[in-house]
Short mmCIF file of C-alpha atoms in Angstrom, two decimals:
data_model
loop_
_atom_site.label_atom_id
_atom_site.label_comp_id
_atom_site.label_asym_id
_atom_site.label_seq_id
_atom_site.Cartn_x
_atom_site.Cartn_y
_atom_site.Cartn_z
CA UNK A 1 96.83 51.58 81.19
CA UNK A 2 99.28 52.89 78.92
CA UNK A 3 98.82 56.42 79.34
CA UNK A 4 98.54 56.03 82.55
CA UNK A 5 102.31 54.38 83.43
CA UNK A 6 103.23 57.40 80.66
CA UNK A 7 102.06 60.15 83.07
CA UNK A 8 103.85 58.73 85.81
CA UNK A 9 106.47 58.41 83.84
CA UNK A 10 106.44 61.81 83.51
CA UNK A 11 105.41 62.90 86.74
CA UNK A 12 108.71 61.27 88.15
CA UNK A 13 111.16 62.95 86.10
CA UNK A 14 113.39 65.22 88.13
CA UNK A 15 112.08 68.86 87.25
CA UNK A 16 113.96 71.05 84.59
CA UNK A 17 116.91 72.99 86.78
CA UNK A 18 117.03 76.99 86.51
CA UNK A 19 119.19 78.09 83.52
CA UNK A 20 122.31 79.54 84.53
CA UNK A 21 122.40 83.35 84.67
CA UNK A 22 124.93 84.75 82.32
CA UNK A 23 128.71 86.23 83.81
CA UNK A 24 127.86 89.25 85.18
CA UNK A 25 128.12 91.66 88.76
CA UNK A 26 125.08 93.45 90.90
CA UNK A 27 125.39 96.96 91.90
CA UNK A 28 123.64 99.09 94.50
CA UNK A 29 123.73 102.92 94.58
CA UNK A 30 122.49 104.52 98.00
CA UNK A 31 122.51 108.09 99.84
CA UNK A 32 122.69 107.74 103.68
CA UNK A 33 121.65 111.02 104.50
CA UNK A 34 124.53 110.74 107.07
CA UNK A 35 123.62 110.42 110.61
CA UNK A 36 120.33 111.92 110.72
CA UNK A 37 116.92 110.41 112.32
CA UNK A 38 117.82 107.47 114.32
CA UNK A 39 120.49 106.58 112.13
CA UNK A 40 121.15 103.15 114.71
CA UNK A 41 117.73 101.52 113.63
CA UNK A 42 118.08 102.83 110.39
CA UNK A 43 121.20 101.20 110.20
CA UNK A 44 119.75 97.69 110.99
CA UNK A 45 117.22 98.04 108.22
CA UNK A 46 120.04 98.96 105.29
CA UNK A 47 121.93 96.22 106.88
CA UNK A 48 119.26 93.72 105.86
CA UNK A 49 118.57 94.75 102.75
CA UNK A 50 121.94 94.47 101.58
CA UNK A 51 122.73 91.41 103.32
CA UNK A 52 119.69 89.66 101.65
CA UNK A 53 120.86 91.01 97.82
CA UNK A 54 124.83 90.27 98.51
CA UNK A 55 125.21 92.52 95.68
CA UNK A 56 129.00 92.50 94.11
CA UNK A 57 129.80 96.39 95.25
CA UNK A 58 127.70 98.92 96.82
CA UNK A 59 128.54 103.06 96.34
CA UNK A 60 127.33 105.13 99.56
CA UNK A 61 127.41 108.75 99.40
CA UNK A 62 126.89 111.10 102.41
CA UNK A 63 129.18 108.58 104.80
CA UNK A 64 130.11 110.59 108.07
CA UNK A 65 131.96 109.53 110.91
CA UNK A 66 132.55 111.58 113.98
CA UNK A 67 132.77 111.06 117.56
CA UNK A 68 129.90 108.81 118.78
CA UNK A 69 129.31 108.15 115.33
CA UNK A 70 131.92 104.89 113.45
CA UNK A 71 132.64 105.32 110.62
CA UNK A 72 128.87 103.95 108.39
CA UNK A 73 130.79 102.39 105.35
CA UNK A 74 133.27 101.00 107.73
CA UNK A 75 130.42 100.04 110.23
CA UNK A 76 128.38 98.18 107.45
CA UNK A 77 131.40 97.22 105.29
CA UNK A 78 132.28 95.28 108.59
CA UNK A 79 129.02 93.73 109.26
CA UNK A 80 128.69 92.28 106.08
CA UNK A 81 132.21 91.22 105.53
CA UNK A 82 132.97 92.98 102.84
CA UNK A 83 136.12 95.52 101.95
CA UNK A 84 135.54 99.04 101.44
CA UNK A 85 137.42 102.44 100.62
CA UNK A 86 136.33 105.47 102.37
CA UNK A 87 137.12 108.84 100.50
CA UNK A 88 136.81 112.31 101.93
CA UNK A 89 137.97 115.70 101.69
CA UNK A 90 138.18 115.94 105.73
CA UNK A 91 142.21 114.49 106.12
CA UNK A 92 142.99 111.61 108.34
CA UNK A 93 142.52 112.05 112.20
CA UNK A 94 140.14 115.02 111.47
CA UNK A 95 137.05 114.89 114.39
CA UNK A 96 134.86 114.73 111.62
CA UNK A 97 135.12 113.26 108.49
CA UNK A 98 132.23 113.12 105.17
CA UNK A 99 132.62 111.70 101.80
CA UNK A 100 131.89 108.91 99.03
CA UNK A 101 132.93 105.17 99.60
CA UNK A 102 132.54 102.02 97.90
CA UNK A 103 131.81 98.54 99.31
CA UNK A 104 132.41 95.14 97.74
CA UNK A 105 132.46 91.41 98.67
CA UNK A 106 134.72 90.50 95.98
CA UNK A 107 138.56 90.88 95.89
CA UNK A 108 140.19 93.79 95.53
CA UNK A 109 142.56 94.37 92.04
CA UNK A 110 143.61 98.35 92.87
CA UNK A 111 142.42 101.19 94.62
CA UNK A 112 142.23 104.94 94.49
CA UNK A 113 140.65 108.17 94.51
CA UNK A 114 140.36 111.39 93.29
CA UNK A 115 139.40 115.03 94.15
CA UNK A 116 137.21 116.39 91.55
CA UNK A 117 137.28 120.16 89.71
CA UNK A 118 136.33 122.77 90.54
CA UNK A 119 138.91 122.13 94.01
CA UNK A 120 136.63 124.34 95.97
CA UNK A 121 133.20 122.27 95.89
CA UNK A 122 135.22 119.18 97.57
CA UNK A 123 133.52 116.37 95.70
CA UNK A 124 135.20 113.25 95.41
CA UNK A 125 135.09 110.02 93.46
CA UNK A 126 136.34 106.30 94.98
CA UNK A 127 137.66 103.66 92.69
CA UNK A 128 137.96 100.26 93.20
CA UNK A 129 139.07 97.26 90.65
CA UNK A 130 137.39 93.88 91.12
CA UNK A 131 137.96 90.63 90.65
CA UNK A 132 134.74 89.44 89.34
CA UNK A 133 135.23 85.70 88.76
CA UNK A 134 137.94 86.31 87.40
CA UNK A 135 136.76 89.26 85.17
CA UNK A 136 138.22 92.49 86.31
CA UNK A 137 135.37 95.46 86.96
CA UNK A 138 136.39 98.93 87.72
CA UNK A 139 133.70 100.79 89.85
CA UNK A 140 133.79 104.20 90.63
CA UNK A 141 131.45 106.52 93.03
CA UNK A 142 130.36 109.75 92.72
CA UNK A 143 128.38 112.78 94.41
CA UNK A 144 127.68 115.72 92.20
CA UNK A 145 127.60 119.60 93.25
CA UNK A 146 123.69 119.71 94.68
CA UNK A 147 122.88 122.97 93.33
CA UNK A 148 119.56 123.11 90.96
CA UNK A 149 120.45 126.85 89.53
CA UNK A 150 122.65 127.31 86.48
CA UNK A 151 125.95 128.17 88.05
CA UNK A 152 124.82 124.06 89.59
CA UNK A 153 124.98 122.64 86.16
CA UNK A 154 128.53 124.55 85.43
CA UNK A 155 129.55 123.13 88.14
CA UNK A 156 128.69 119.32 87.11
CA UNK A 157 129.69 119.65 83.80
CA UNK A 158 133.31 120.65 85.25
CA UNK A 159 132.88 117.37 87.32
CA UNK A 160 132.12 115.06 85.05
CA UNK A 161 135.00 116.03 82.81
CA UNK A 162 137.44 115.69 85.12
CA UNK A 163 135.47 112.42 86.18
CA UNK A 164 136.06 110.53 82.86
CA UNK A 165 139.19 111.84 82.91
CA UNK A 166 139.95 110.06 86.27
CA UNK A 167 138.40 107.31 84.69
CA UNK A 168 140.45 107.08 81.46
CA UNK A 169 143.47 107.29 83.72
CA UNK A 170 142.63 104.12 85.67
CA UNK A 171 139.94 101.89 84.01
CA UNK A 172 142.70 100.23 81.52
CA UNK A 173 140.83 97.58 79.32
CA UNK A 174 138.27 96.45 82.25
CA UNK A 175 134.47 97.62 81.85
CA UNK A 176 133.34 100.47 83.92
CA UNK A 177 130.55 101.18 86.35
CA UNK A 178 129.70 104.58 87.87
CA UNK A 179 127.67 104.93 90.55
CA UNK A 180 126.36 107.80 92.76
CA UNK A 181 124.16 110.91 93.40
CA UNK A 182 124.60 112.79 91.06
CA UNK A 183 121.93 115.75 91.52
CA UNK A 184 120.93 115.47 88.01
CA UNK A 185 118.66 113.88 85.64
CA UNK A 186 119.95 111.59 83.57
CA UNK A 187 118.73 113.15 80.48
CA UNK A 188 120.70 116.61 82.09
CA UNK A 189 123.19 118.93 79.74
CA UNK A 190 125.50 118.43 82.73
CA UNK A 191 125.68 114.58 82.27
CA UNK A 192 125.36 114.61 78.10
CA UNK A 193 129.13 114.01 78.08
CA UNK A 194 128.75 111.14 80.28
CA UNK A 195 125.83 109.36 78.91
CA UNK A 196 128.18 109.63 75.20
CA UNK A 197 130.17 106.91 76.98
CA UNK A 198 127.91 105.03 79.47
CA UNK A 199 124.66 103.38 79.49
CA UNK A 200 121.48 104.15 82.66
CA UNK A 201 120.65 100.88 83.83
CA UNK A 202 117.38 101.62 84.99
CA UNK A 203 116.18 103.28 82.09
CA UNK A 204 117.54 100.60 79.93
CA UNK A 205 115.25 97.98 81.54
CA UNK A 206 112.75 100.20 82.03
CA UNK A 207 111.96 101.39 79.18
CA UNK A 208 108.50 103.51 78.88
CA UNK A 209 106.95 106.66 78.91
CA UNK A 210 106.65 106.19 83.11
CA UNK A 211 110.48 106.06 83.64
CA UNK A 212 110.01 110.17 84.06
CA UNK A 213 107.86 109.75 87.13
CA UNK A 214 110.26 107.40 88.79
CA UNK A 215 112.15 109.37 91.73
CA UNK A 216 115.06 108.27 93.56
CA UNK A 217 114.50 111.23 96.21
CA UNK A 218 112.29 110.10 98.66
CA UNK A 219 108.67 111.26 98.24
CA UNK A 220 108.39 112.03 101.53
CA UNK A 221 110.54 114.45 101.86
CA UNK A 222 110.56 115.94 98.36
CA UNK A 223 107.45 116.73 96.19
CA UNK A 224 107.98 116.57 92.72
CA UNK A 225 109.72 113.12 91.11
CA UNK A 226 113.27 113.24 90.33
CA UNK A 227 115.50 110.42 89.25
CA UNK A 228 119.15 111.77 89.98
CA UNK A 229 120.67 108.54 91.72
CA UNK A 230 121.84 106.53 88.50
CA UNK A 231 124.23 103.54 87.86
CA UNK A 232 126.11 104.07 84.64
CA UNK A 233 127.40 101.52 82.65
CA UNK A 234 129.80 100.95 79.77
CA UNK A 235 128.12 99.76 77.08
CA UNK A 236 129.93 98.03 74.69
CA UNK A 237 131.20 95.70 77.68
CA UNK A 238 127.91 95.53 79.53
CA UNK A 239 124.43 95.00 79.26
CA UNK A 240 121.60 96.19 82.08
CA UNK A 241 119.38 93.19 82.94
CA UNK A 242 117.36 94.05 85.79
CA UNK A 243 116.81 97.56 87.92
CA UNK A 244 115.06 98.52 90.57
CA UNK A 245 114.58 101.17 93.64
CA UNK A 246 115.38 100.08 97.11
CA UNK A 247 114.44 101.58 100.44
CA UNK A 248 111.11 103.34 98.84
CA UNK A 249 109.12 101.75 101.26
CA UNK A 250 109.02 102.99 104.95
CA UNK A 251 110.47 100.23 107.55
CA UNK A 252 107.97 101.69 110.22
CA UNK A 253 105.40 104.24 110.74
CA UNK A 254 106.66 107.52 109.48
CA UNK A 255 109.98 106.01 109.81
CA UNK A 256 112.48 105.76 106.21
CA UNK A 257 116.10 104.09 105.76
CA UNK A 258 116.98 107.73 104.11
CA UNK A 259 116.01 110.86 102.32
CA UNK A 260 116.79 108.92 98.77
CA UNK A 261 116.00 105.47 97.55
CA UNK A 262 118.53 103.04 96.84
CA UNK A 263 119.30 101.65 93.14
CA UNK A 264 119.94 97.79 92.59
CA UNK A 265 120.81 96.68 89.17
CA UNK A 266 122.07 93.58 87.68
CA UNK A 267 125.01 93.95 85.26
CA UNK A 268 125.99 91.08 82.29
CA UNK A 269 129.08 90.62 80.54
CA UNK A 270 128.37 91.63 76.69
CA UNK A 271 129.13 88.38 74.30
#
């Protein structure tokens, strides 16, 4: 009878409550492939997504707005309540405009944005500081020249100098996150000066020989695996907890949220 009023005992004690997750932010990465194929039901679908992970700031590259067509970072930023900052080469008031933005549900610390070298490719990067409970976060997003030839991965390499230059100018003491298309792999000459600094959350939690067959462009549309949408972190203020694609399934038959998959990572405060 004893053991019996024990495991009751037991079997009425409230359970054991989740342990805390540590201070941290979440970060998606995504390439809208602008307007193209039924971009108001493809819409819907990123619009769920996103709304189910609430993630702490979102970078979208190939935004476009032009007549008929809002604004998409303003359109989603809107829909999910969040604040965003559009950048673009294409000035205010211009019939068409296409760039970089940045998303986030959390308040807003400072702003700005930058025109990248070499002038003439018109690639852009959007900064935002954060107020992550009460931890500031500077996030910054990206899209690299696209070209897969050598005078491409000149080009890059001019980018992400002037990049973490940018950077250096406007982080101050607050960790850094870079996020964005940035046509390379991450193991790339171009990015070497970057990846000196900053940490690839996906590969960090993924680490095995089967990270080189991962592929952020779509399969569908591309052929061979390549990982060139990355979130970069800064490593002796961060640590990568969890990453994984988004979008790499199809929403209907034959039908995709976008030429690329998404990236979704979960970012910790270092100790």
């Amino acid at each position: 009878m004893r053991c019996m009023l024990v495991a009751c005992a037991l079997a009425i004690l409230p359970a054991r409550a989740a342990e805390p997750q540590a201070p941290g932010m979440s970060m998606v990465t995504f390439n809208l492939h602008h307007d193209r194929e039924d971009w108001p039901q493809r819409r819907q679908v990123i619009l769920r997504e996103l709304e189910a992970l609430q993630p702490d700031a979102i970078a979208l590259q190939e935004v476009i707005q032009k007549p008929h067509v809002r604004n998409q970072a303003a359109w989603l930023a809107n829909k999910l309540g969040y604040d965003y900052q559009f950048v673009s080469t294409d000035p205010p008031g211009r019939f068409k405009r296409y760039g970089n933005a940045l998303l986030t549900r959390r308040p807003v610390l400072a702003r700005g944005e930058h025109l990248l070298a070499p002038r003439t490719d018109y690639r852009t990067v959007a900064h935002l500081r954060i107020d992550v409970d009460g931890q500031p976060v500077n996030v910054y997003a990206t899209h690299l020249n696209e070209r897969s030839d050598e005078n491409g991965g000149r080009i890059r390499g001019e980018q992400v100098a002037d990049l973490l230059k940018f950077i250096a100018a406007t982080s101050g003491d607050a960790p850094v996150v870079i996020a964005g298309d940035f046509n390379a792999l991450v193991d790339a000459g171009d990015l070497s000066a970057l990846r000196q600094r900053y940490g690839d959350s996906y590969g960090s939690v993924h680490v095995n020989n089967e990270v080189a067959q991962v592929s952020t462009l779509n399969r569908h549309y591309y052929e061979a695996p390549s990982r060139i949408d990355h979130i970069f972190f800064q490593q002796d203020q961060l640590v990568a907890r969890e990453a994984r694609l988004l979008f790499d399934k199809p929403y209907a038959e034959g039908r995709w949220a976008s030429d690329h998959y998404g990236v979704w990572a979960r970012l910790q405060f270092a100790p």
